[in-house]
CSV table of C-alpha atoms in Angstrom, one decimal:
chain,number,residue,atom,x,y,z
A,1,UNK,CA,147.4,190.7,37.2
A,2,UNK,CA,148.1,190.7,40.8
A,3,UNK,CA,147.5,194.4,42.8
A,4,UNK,CA,150.4,194.6,45.4
A,5,UNK,CA,151.0,197.8,47.5
A,6,UNK,CA,154.2,199.5,47.8
A,7,UNK,CA,155.8,201.6,50.1
A,8,UNK,CA,156.9,204.7,47.9
A,9,UNK,CA,160.2,205.9,49.4
A,10,UNK,CA,160.5,210.5,48.9
A,11,UNK,CA,163.8,212.3,49.7
A,12,UNK,CA,162.8,215.5,51.1
A,13,UNK,CA,165.7,218.1,51.6
A,14,UNK,CA,165.1,221.0,53.8
A,15,UNK,CA,168.0,223.3,53.2
A,16,UNK,CA,168.2,226.6,55.7
A,17,UNK,CA,170.7,229.9,55.9
A,18,UNK,CA,171.2,231.5,59.4
A,19,UNK,CA,173.6,234.1,60.6
A,20,UNK,CA,175.2,234.6,63.4
A,21,UNK,CA,177.0,237.3,65.7
A,22,UNK,CA,180.3,234.9,66.9
A,23,UNK,CA,182.2,235.6,69.4
A,24,UNK,CA,182.3,239.9,68.4
A,25,UNK,CA,184.9,242.0,71.0
A,26,UNK,CA,182.4,244.4,70.5
A,27,UNK,CA,178.6,245.2,68.9
A,28,UNK,CA,180.9,247.3,66.4
A,29,UNK,CA,182.6,244.6,65.1
A,30,UNK,CA,180.5,242.2,65.3
A,31,UNK,CA,180.4,240.1,61.3
A,32,UNK,CA,177.7,237.7,60.7
A,33,UNK,CA,178.6,234.3,59.8
A,34,UNK,CA,176.8,232.4,57.7
A,35,UNK,CA,176.2,228.6,58.3
A,36,UNK,CA,174.2,226.3,56.3
A,37,UNK,CA,172.3,223.3,57.2
A,38,UNK,CA,170.8,220.2,55.7
A,39,UNK,CA,167.7,218.0,57.3
A,40,UNK,CA,167.8,215.2,54.8
A,41,UNK,CA,164.3,213.9,55.5
A,42,UNK,CA,162.3,210.1,53.9
A,43,UNK,CA,159.0,210.0,53.3
A,44,UNK,CA,157.3,207.1,53.4
A,45,UNK,CA,153.8,205.7,51.6
A,46,UNK,CA,152.1,203.1,50.9
A,47,UNK,CA,150.5,203.3,47.2
A,48,UNK,CA,149.3,200.3,44.6
A,49,UNK,CA,151.2,199.2,41.8
A,50,UNK,CA,150.8,196.1,39.5
A,51,UNK,CA,152.5,192.8,38.9
A,52,UNK,CA,152.8,191.5,35.4
A,53,UNK,CA,153.2,188.4,35.3
A,54,UNK,CA,154.4,186.6,31.4
A,55,UNK,CA,155.7,182.9,31.4
A,56,UNK,CA,157.2,182.0,27.9
A,57,UNK,CA,157.1,178.5,27.8
A,58,UNK,CA,159.5,176.8,25.1
A,59,UNK,CA,158.6,173.5,24.5
A,60,UNK,CA,161.0,172.8,21.5
A,61,UNK,CA,164.0,170.2,21.3
A,62,UNK,CA,166.6,171.8,20.7
A,63,UNK,CA,165.6,174.6,18.9
A,64,UNK,CA,166.1,178.6,21.1
A,65,UNK,CA,163.9,181.2,20.9
A,66,UNK,CA,166.0,183.9,20.1
A,67,UNK,CA,166.1,188.0,20.2
A,68,UNK,CA,163.7,187.9,22.7
A,69,UNK,CA,161.9,191.1,22.5
A,70,UNK,CA,158.5,192.1,24.7
A,71,UNK,CA,156.2,195.4,24.7
A,72,UNK,CA,154.5,196.1,27.7
A,73,UNK,CA,151.2,198.1,26.5
A,74,UNK,CA,148.5,199.5,28.1
A,75,UNK,CA,144.9,201.2,26.8
A,76,UNK,CA,142.0,202.9,28.4
A,77,UNK,CA,138.3,201.5,27.5
A,78,UNK,CA,138.4,203.3,24.8
A,79,UNK,CA,141.3,201.7,23.4
A,80,UNK,CA,143.1,204.0,23.2
A,81,UNK,CA,146.9,204.0,23.7
A,82,UNK,CA,147.9,205.4,27.4
A,83,UNK,CA,151.2,203.2,28.0
A,84,UNK,CA,152.3,207.0,28.8
A,85,UNK,CA,150.1,207.3,32.0
A,86,UNK,CA,151.8,204.4,33.7
A,87,UNK,CA,155.7,203.7,35.1
A,88,UNK,CA,156.6,199.9,33.3
A,89,UNK,CA,159.8,198.4,34.4
A,90,UNK,CA,160.8,194.6,34.8
A,91,UNK,CA,162.0,193.8,38.9
A,92,UNK,CA,162.3,189.7,38.1
A,93,UNK,CA,163.6,187.8,35.3
A,94,UNK,CA,163.7,183.8,35.7
A,95,UNK,CA,165.7,181.7,33.1
A,96,UNK,CA,166.3,185.1,30.8
A,97,UNK,CA,168.4,187.9,31.8
A,98,UNK,CA,166.6,190.3,29.2
A,99,UNK,CA,163.5,191.0,27.5
A,100,UNK,CA,165.0,194.5,25.2
A,101,UNK,CA,165.8,191.5,22.5
A,102,UNK,CA,169.3,191.0,23.5
A,103,UNK,CA,168.6,187.4,25.1
A,104,UNK,CA,165.9,184.1,24.1
A,105,UNK,CA,164.3,181.2,25.8
A,106,UNK,CA,166.5,177.8,25.5
A,107,UNK,CA,164.7,174.4,24.3
A,108,UNK,CA,162.3,172.8,26.8
A,109,UNK,CA,162.6,175.9,29.0
A,110,UNK,CA,160.3,178.1,31.0
A,111,UNK,CA,161.0,181.4,31.3
A,112,UNK,CA,159.1,184.1,33.8
A,113,UNK,CA,159.1,187.8,33.6
A,114,UNK,CA,157.8,190.2,36.2
A,115,UNK,CA,157.3,193.7,35.7
A,116,UNK,CA,156.4,196.0,38.0
A,117,UNK,CA,153.2,198.7,36.9
A,118,UNK,CA,152.6,201.7,39.3
A,119,UNK,CA,149.8,204.3,37.7
A,120,UNK,CA,150.7,207.7,37.8
A,121,UNK,CA,149.2,210.6,39.9
A,122,UNK,CA,145.6,211.5,37.8
A,123,UNK,CA,145.3,208.0,35.9
A,124,UNK,CA,142.5,207.1,38.9
A,125,UNK,CA,140.4,209.9,37.8
A,126,UNK,CA,138.4,211.4,39.9
A,127,UNK,CA,135.4,208.9,40.3
A,128,UNK,CA,136.0,206.7,43.4
A,129,UNK,CA,135.0,203.0,41.4
A,130,UNK,CA,138.3,204.6,39.8
A,131,UNK,CA,139.2,204.1,36.2
A,132,UNK,CA,139.5,200.5,34.0
A,133,UNK,CA,142.7,199.7,32.3
A,134,UNK,CA,143.6,197.1,30.0
A,135,UNK,CA,147.1,195.4,29.8
A,136,UNK,CA,148.4,193.8,27.1
A,137,UNK,CA,152.1,193.3,25.8
A,138,UNK,CA,153.5,192.5,21.7
A,139,UNK,CA,155.7,189.9,21.5
A,140,UNK,CA,158.3,189.9,19.3
A,141,UNK,CA,161.6,186.7,18.9
A,142,UNK,CA,163.5,184.4,16.8
A,143,UNK,CA,163.0,181.2,15.5
A,144,UNK,CA,166.0,179.3,13.0
A,145,UNK,CA,166.3,183.4,12.0
A,146,UNK,CA,162.4,183.9,11.1
A,147,UNK,CA,160.7,186.5,13.2
A,148,UNK,CA,158.2,185.8,15.1
A,149,UNK,CA,155.3,188.0,16.7
A,150,UNK,CA,152.6,187.8,19.3
A,151,UNK,CA,149.9,189.4,20.8
A,152,UNK,CA,148.9,188.7,24.5
A,153,UNK,CA,145.5,189.1,25.4
A,154,UNK,CA,145.4,192.2,27.6
A,155,UNK,CA,144.2,192.0,31.5
A,156,UNK,CA,141.6,194.3,33.0
A,157,UNK,CA,143.0,196.3,36.1
A,158,UNK,CA,141.4,199.3,37.7
A,159,UNK,CA,143.1,201.8,39.5
A,160,UNK,CA,141.7,203.6,42.3
A,161,UNK,CA,142.0,207.8,42.6
A,162,UNK,CA,145.2,208.6,43.1
A,163,UNK,CA,146.1,210.9,46.4
A,164,UNK,CA,148.5,214.4,45.8
A,165,UNK,CA,150.1,215.8,48.4
A,166,UNK,CA,151.6,219.5,49.4
A,167,UNK,CA,154.1,219.4,51.7
A,168,UNK,CA,154.5,223.3,53.8
A,169,UNK,CA,157.2,223.5,55.5
A,170,UNK,CA,157.4,226.0,59.1
A,171,UNK,CA,160.6,227.6,60.5
A,172,UNK,CA,161.2,230.5,62.7
A,173,UNK,CA,162.9,233.6,61.7
A,174,UNK,CA,164.2,234.1,65.2
A,175,UNK,CA,166.1,231.0,67.4
A,176,UNK,CA,167.5,231.4,70.5
A,177,UNK,CA,170.6,229.9,72.4
A,178,UNK,CA,173.5,231.1,73.8
A,179,UNK,CA,173.7,234.8,73.1
A,180,UNK,CA,177.6,236.0,72.6
A,181,UNK,CA,177.4,239.9,73.5
A,182,UNK,CA,176.2,238.3,77.1
A,183,UNK,CA,178.7,237.3,80.0
A,184,UNK,CA,176.1,234.5,81.0
A,185,UNK,CA,175.8,231.5,78.9
A,186,UNK,CA,172.2,231.4,77.7
A,187,UNK,CA,170.3,228.0,77.7
A,188,UNK,CA,169.5,226.6,73.6
A,189,UNK,CA,165.2,227.0,73.8
A,190,UNK,CA,163.6,224.5,71.7
A,191,UNK,CA,161.8,226.1,68.5
A,192,UNK,CA,159.6,223.8,65.7
A,193,UNK,CA,160.5,222.7,62.6
A,194,UNK,CA,157.1,222.1,61.0
A,195,UNK,CA,155.4,220.6,57.9
A,196,UNK,CA,151.6,220.4,56.8
A,197,UNK,CA,151.0,217.8,54.7
A,198,UNK,CA,147.6,218.2,52.0
A,199,UNK,CA,146.1,215.7,50.5
A,200,UNK,CA,144.6,217.5,47.4
A,201,UNK,CA,144.1,214.7,44.7
A,202,UNK,CA,140.7,212.1,45.1
A,203,UNK,CA,142.1,209.2,47.0
A,204,UNK,CA,143.1,208.4,50.4
A,205,UNK,CA,147.0,208.8,51.2
A,206,UNK,CA,147.6,205.4,53.5
A,207,UNK,CA,150.3,204.9,56.0
A,208,UNK,CA,152.2,208.0,55.4
A,209,UNK,CA,155.1,208.2,57.2
A,210,UNK,CA,158.4,211.3,57.4
A,211,UNK,CA,162.2,210.1,59.4
A,212,UNK,CA,163.7,212.9,60.0
A,213,UNK,CA,167.6,213.0,59.6
A,214,UNK,CA,169.5,215.4,62.2
A,215,UNK,CA,170.5,218.7,60.7
A,216,UNK,CA,174.2,217.9,59.2
A,217,UNK,CA,176.5,221.5,58.6
A,218,UNK,CA,177.0,221.8,55.0
A,219,UNK,CA,178.4,225.6,54.9
A,220,UNK,CA,180.4,227.1,57.6
A,221,UNK,CA,183.2,229.2,56.1
A,222,UNK,CA,184.1,231.2,59.3
A,223,UNK,CA,184.5,227.9,61.6
A,224,UNK,CA,181.9,228.8,63.9
A,225,UNK,CA,181.3,226.4,66.8
A,226,UNK,CA,177.9,225.5,66.6
A,227,UNK,CA,175.2,222.5,67.1
A,228,UNK,CA,171.8,221.7,65.7
A,229,UNK,CA,169.8,219.1,66.9
A,230,UNK,CA,166.5,217.5,66.7
A,231,UNK,CA,164.8,216.7,70.4
A,232,UNK,CA,161.4,215.1,69.1
A,233,UNK,CA,158.4,215.3,67.9
A,234,UNK,CA,154.4,216.8,67.4
A,235,UNK,CA,151.8,215.2,65.1
A,236,UNK,CA,148.6,217.2,65.2
A,237,UNK,CA,149.7,218.6,68.7
A,238,UNK,CA,150.1,214.7,70.0
A,239,UNK,CA,153.1,213.8,71.2
A,240,UNK,CA,155.1,210.7,68.7
A,241,UNK,CA,157.6,208.4,70.9
A,242,UNK,CA,160.6,209.6,71.0
A,243,UNK,CA,162.0,209.2,68.0
A,244,UNK,CA,162.8,211.9,64.7
A,245,UNK,CA,159.7,209.5,62.6
A,246,UNK,CA,156.4,211.4,62.5
A,247,UNK,CA,153.1,208.5,61.4
A,248,UNK,CA,150.8,211.1,59.8
A,249,UNK,CA,148.7,207.2,59.5
A,250,UNK,CA,146.0,207.4,56.1
A,251,UNK,CA,144.8,211.6,55.4
A,252,UNK,CA,141.6,211.8,53.6
A,253,UNK,CA,141.4,213.1,50.3
A,254,UNK,CA,140.6,217.2,51.1
A,255,UNK,CA,142.3,217.3,54.3
A,256,UNK,CA,145.9,217.7,56.1
A,257,UNK,CA,147.5,216.5,59.2
A,258,UNK,CA,150.3,218.4,61.1
A,259,UNK,CA,153.7,217.9,62.7
A,260,UNK,CA,156.8,219.3,64.1
A,261,UNK,CA,160.4,218.6,65.0
A,262,UNK,CA,161.1,220.1,68.0
A,263,UNK,CA,164.5,221.6,67.7
A,264,UNK,CA,167.9,223.8,69.5
A,265,UNK,CA,170.9,225.0,68.2
A,266,UNK,CA,173.5,225.9,70.9
A,267,UNK,CA,173.7,229.9,69.9
A,268,UNK,CA,171.3,232.6,69.3
A,269,UNK,CA,170.7,234.0,65.7
A,270,UNK,CA,168.3,234.7,62.6
A,271,UNK,CA,167.7,232.4,59.9
A,272,UNK,CA,167.9,234.2,56.7
A,273,UNK,CA,166.3,231.4,53.9
A,274,UNK,CA,164.7,228.2,53.9
A,275,UNK,CA,164.4,226.1,51.0
A,276,UNK,CA,162.2,222.9,50.9
A,277,UNK,CA,162.7,220.4,48.1
A,278,UNK,CA,162.2,215.7,47.0
A,279,UNK,CA,163.3,213.8,44.6
A,280,UNK,CA,161.7,210.6,43.8
A,281,UNK,CA,163.2,207.2,43.4
A,282,UNK,CA,163.5,206.0,39.9
A,283,UNK,CA,163.6,202.3,40.9
A,284,UNK,CA,159.5,203.7,41.7
A,285,UNK,CA,159.4,205.4,38.6
A,286,UNK,CA,160.9,208.9,39.7
A,287,UNK,CA,158.5,212.2,38.5
A,288,UNK,CA,156.4,210.5,36.7
A,289,UNK,CA,154.6,208.2,39.4
A,290,UNK,CA,155.4,210.9,42.3
A,291,UNK,CA,152.7,211.8,44.3
A,292,UNK,CA,154.2,214.5,45.9
A,293,UNK,CA,152.8,217.7,44.0
A,294,UNK,CA,154.6,220.8,45.8
A,295,UNK,CA,156.8,221.3,48.7
A,296,UNK,CA,156.9,225.5,50.1
A,297,UNK,CA,159.1,226.6,52.6
A,298,UNK,CA,157.5,229.4,54.6
A,299,UNK,CA,159.5,231.4,57.6
A,300,UNK,CA,156.9,230.5,60.7
A,301,UNK,CA,155.6,233.8,63.7
A,302,UNK,CA,154.2,232.0,65.8
A,303,UNK,CA,151.9,228.1,66.0
A,304,UNK,CA,148.7,230.1,66.9
A,305,UNK,CA,144.8,229.0,66.9
A,306,UNK,CA,142.0,229.5,64.9
A,307,UNK,CA,139.7,230.1,66.7
A,308,UNK,CA,136.3,230.2,65.0
A,309,UNK,CA,132.8,228.1,65.7
A,310,UNK,CA,133.5,224.5,63.5
A,311,UNK,CA,137.6,224.5,63.4
A,312,UNK,CA,139.5,222.4,64.9
A,313,UNK,CA,141.6,222.8,68.1
A,314,UNK,CA,144.5,221.5,66.2
A,315,UNK,CA,148.0,224.4,66.2
A,316,UNK,CA,147.7,226.2,63.0
A,317,UNK,CA,150.8,228.0,60.9
A,318,UNK,CA,151.0,232.1,61.4
A,319,UNK,CA,153.8,232.5,58.7
A,320,UNK,CA,155.1,235.6,57.1
A,321,UNK,CA,155.6,234.9,53.9
A,322,UNK,CA,157.5,238.1,51.8
A,323,UNK,CA,155.0,241.3,52.8
A,324,UNK,CA,152.3,238.9,53.0
A,325,UNK,CA,151.9,237.5,56.7
A,326,UNK,CA,149.2,233.9,56.4
A,327,UNK,CA,147.6,231.3,58.5
A,328,UNK,CA,148.1,227.8,57.3
A,329,UNK,CA,145.4,226.4,58.9
A,330,UNK,CA,144.9,222.8,59.9
A,331,UNK,CA,142.0,222.3,58.1
A,332,UNK,CA,144.1,223.3,54.8
A,333,UNK,CA,142.4,226.5,55.4
A,334,UNK,CA,145.1,229.0,54.2
A,335,UNK,CA,143.8,233.0,54.8
A,336,UNK,CA,145.8,236.1,54.8
A,337,UNK,CA,146.2,237.8,57.7
A,338,UNK,CA,145.5,241.5,58.1
A,339,UNK,CA,148.0,242.8,60.1
A,340,UNK,CA,148.3,246.2,62.5
A,341,UNK,CA,151.7,247.8,64.1
A,342,UNK,CA,152.2,250.0,66.4
A,343,UNK,CA,151.5,252.8,63.7
A,344,UNK,CA,147.8,251.4,63.5
A,345,UNK,CA,147.5,250.5,67.1
A,346,UNK,CA,145.7,252.6,69.9
A,347,UNK,CA,147.6,251.7,73.3
A,348,UNK,CA,145.2,253.3,76.4
A,349,UNK,CA,146.9,253.2,79.5
A,350,UNK,CA,150.1,252.4,81.1
A,351,UNK,CA,150.6,249.0,83.1
A,352,UNK,CA,152.2,249.3,86.6
A,353,UNK,CA,151.4,247.6,89.6
A,354,UNK,CA,148.8,250.4,90.5
A,355,UNK,CA,146.8,249.7,87.3
A,356,UNK,CA,148.2,246.3,86.0
A,357,UNK,CA,145.1,246.7,82.9
A,358,UNK,CA,145.6,248.3,79.2
A,359,UNK,CA,143.6,248.7,76.5
A,360,UNK,CA,144.9,247.3,72.7
A,361,UNK,CA,142.2,249.5,70.0
A,362,UNK,CA,142.4,248.3,66.0
A,363,UNK,CA,139.7,248.7,63.7
A,364,UNK,CA,136.5,246.0,63.1
A,365,UNK,CA,138.8,243.1,61.1
A,366,UNK,CA,136.5,240.6,59.6
A,367,UNK,CA,138.6,237.4,59.2
A,368,UNK,CA,142.4,236.6,60.5
A,369,UNK,CA,144.0,239.3,62.4
A,370,UNK,CA,147.6,239.9,63.7
A,371,UNK,CA,148.6,242.2,66.3
A,372,UNK,CA,152.4,243.8,66.8
A,373,UNK,CA,153.1,246.6,69.2
A,374,UNK,CA,155.9,247.4,71.3
A,375,UNK,CA,155.7,245.8,74.5
A,376,UNK,CA,154.0,248.4,76.7
A,377,UNK,CA,155.6,247.2,80.1
A,378,UNK,CA,159.1,246.2,78.3
A,379,UNK,CA,158.8,242.4,78.3
A,380,UNK,CA,159.8,242.7,82.2
A,381,UNK,CA,156.0,241.7,83.4
A,382,UNK,CA,154.1,238.7,81.9
A,383,UNK,CA,150.7,239.2,80.2
A,384,UNK,CA,147.7,236.8,82.1
A,385,UNK,CA,144.7,237.2,80.0
A,386,UNK,CA,143.6,238.9,76.7
A,387,UNK,CA,139.7,240.3,76.7
A,388,UNK,CA,138.0,241.3,73.7
A,389,UNK,CA,135.4,244.3,74.1
A,390,UNK,CA,132.3,241.5,73.2
A,391,UNK,CA,133.0,239.8,76.5
A,392,UNK,CA,135.1,236.6,74.5
A,393,UNK,CA,138.8,235.9,76.2
A,394,UNK,CA,142.2,235.2,73.8
A,395,UNK,CA,143.2,231.7,73.8
A,396,UNK,CA,146.4,231.8,75.4
A,397,UNK,CA,148.2,230.0,72.7
A,398,UNK,CA,147.1,233.3,71.0
A,399,UNK,CA,149.0,236.5,72.9
A,400,UNK,CA,152.4,236.5,73.4
A,401,UNK,CA,155.6,238.3,74.4
A,402,UNK,CA,158.4,238.0,72.0
A,403,UNK,CA,162.3,239.9,71.4
A,404,UNK,CA,164.0,241.2,68.4
A,405,UNK,CA,167.6,242.2,68.3
A,406,UNK,CA,168.3,245.1,66.8
A,407,UNK,CA,171.0,247.0,64.6
A,408,UNK,CA,173.4,247.7,67.8
A,409,UNK,CA,172.3,243.7,68.9
A,410,UNK,CA,170.3,244.9,71.6
A,411,UNK,CA,167.1,243.7,72.3
A,412,UNK,CA,163.6,245.4,71.8
A,413,UNK,CA,160.4,243.4,73.2
A,414,UNK,CA,157.1,243.1,71.5
A,415,UNK,CA,153.5,241.8,72.5
A,416,UNK,CA,151.2,240.2,70.0
A,417,UNK,CA,147.8,239.3,69.4
A,418,UNK,CA,146.6,236.9,67.1
A,419,UNK,CA,142.8,236.9,66.3
A,420,UNK,CA,139.3,236.0,64.1
A,421,UNK,CA,136.7,238.3,63.3
A,422,UNK,CA,137.3,241.1,66.3
A,423,UNK,CA,135.5,244.0,67.1
A,424,UNK,CA,138.4,245.8,67.7
A,425,UNK,CA,139.0,246.3,71.3
A,426,UNK,CA,141.1,243.9,73.9
A,427,UNK,CA,141.9,244.7,77.2
A,428,UNK,CA,145.5,243.1,78.4
A,429,UNK,CA,145.9,242.5,81.7
A,430,UNK,CA,149.1,242.4,83.4
A,431,UNK,CA,150.5,240.2,86.4
A,432,UNK,CA,152.3,242.2,88.8
A,433,UNK,CA,151.2,240.3,91.6
A,434,UNK,CA,153.2,236.8,91.1
A,435,UNK,CA,152.8,233.7,88.8
A,436,UNK,CA,154.4,234.0,84.7
A,437,UNK,CA,152.6,233.2,82.2
A,438,UNK,CA,153.3,233.2,78.2
A,439,UNK,CA,156.5,235.5,78.6
A,440,UNK,CA,160.0,234.5,76.8
A,441,UNK,CA,162.6,233.9,79.6
A,442,UNK,CA,165.8,232.4,79.0
A,443,UNK,CA,167.0,229.8,81.4
A,444,UNK,CA,170.5,229.7,82.0
A,445,UNK,CA,172.9,226.8,81.3
A,446,UNK,CA,175.5,225.6,84.0
A,447,UNK,CA,177.8,223.5,83.8
A,448,UNK,CA,179.0,221.1,85.6
A,449,UNK,CA,182.9,219.8,85.0
A,450,UNK,CA,184.4,217.1,86.9
A,451,UNK,CA,181.2,215.5,88.4
A,452,UNK,CA,182.0,211.3,87.8
A,453,UNK,CA,179.6,208.7,87.2
A,454,UNK,CA,177.5,208.4,91.1
A,455,UNK,CA,178.5,211.6,92.1
A,456,UNK,CA,176.4,214.5,92.5
A,457,UNK,CA,176.8,218.1,92.3
A,458,UNK,CA,174.5,221.1,93.7
A,459,UNK,CA,173.7,224.7,92.2
A,460,UNK,CA,172.1,227.6,94.3
A,461,UNK,CA,169.1,229.5,92.6
A,462,UNK,CA,167.5,232.6,93.4
A,463,UNK,CA,164.2,233.9,92.1
A,464,UNK,CA,162.6,237.1,92.1
A,465,UNK,CA,159.1,239.3,90.4
A,466,UNK,CA,159.9,242.4,89.9
A,467,UNK,CA,160.4,243.2,93.9
A,468,UNK,CA,156.5,242.5,94.2
A,469,UNK,CA,154.1,239.0,95.1
A,470,UNK,CA,155.2,235.4,96.4
A,471,UNK,CA,156.9,233.0,94.8
A,472,UNK,CA,157.3,229.2,94.7
A,473,UNK,CA,159.8,227.8,92.8
A,474,UNK,CA,158.3,223.9,92.5
A,475,UNK,CA,160.6,221.8,90.7
A,476,UNK,CA,164.0,222.4,88.9
A,477,UNK,CA,165.3,219.6,86.6
A,478,UNK,CA,167.9,219.1,84.5
A,479,UNK,CA,167.2,218.6,80.7
A,480,UNK,CA,169.6,217.3,78.2
A,481,UNK,CA,169.9,220.0,75.2
A,482,UNK,CA,172.7,219.2,73.9
A,483,UNK,CA,176.1,216.1,74.0
A,484,UNK,CA,178.0,218.8,75.4
A,485,UNK,CA,175.7,221.1,78.3
A,486,UNK,CA,172.5,220.8,80.2
A,487,UNK,CA,170.0,223.6,81.7
A,488,UNK,CA,167.9,223.9,84.2
A,489,UNK,CA,164.3,224.1,83.2
């Protein structure tokens, strides 16, 4: 019995439904245009399979072995038949066309058959030493019309514990591109399509990769002119090469790994549903041998960092599942988050150039918490720092200004804080002196027409900071947000 390493292919399908408001003449006439896209992803991993070989030598002159049937069996150490724990498929035949009783072996001919034997996810048990199984076979054939039977002496194989994977996909609720309710053409702002691969099994998953296809529009009944594109990828916050392939490498039992694909959408919109599903190649055992336990889809609020002793420095996913907000950790820990909105947050002070600090107070909270309030400075001034009453500074990734569209299609800004095990009081410092940070802005898309190869075009850029402080424009560059548009960044 020969042990082979096998690359198993899984097709993961991410289906998303979005709502856009195309080119309405007025807010009153705005109609939601729904578009469904599909992103096909191929998950590849290395796993163990067994090559079972049977050689049948017919040394009889002028007499064939007819109607040969071979039944491969697997038993455990207690002689129990456990064949149903394995996928057993013929993958190679030499000098015989089948071993199901429909063919035989010609006189003075040697036939050879190979089976691919793949254990199911639980066949290896939990002991690192693995479990021993015995693979044998029962043969039945005819010689001159007389039925003969034979048993092949079993061969021992050791099946090590298998990994078992759970895939959590994450996508933001709001995506930002051109706003149909403004005269300007806003550039697309990149957003993440995230995935967390968690190994809940007892074996290490080897050489795991996920390769994503570009989004494909599956439904667009109103014929909306819209583009979706994936630009690049990251694994555990480290930039991957500029491709759609993310390489997770090995993931040990009880561990997980995070990846993100950066996407853009040409129009501003809202994801209203998000599903993830997968299929397993039948040639490799189908559902029986699949190492994918579950797939889940979540609408992400933001990438955050669980800033606690003993935790890693890889960003986590703050997401809302129905009425419950959770943080999905890069170290496999998932925790329900306590949420504080306007009616449960005390705001002291109003930010101004003369007094740029305000204080936010919530009840002392153990575990993770999320504060979301109407933005005190109306989203027009950057927040540069947030400090707790115990002196701890909040990580910049854990406070931000966001915006959401209301029913009348106006934008409302919000100030957000994510934290863990908090005394409940925060000092928020606004920067009225210049130099922005952590504020959502809309870069403007500028169209250059008829620019020939080798020629150049120019644009005048002006910047302001509410009339206070000094500003310096250090760099303006062109980025290819889509094949039809560029944006200044």
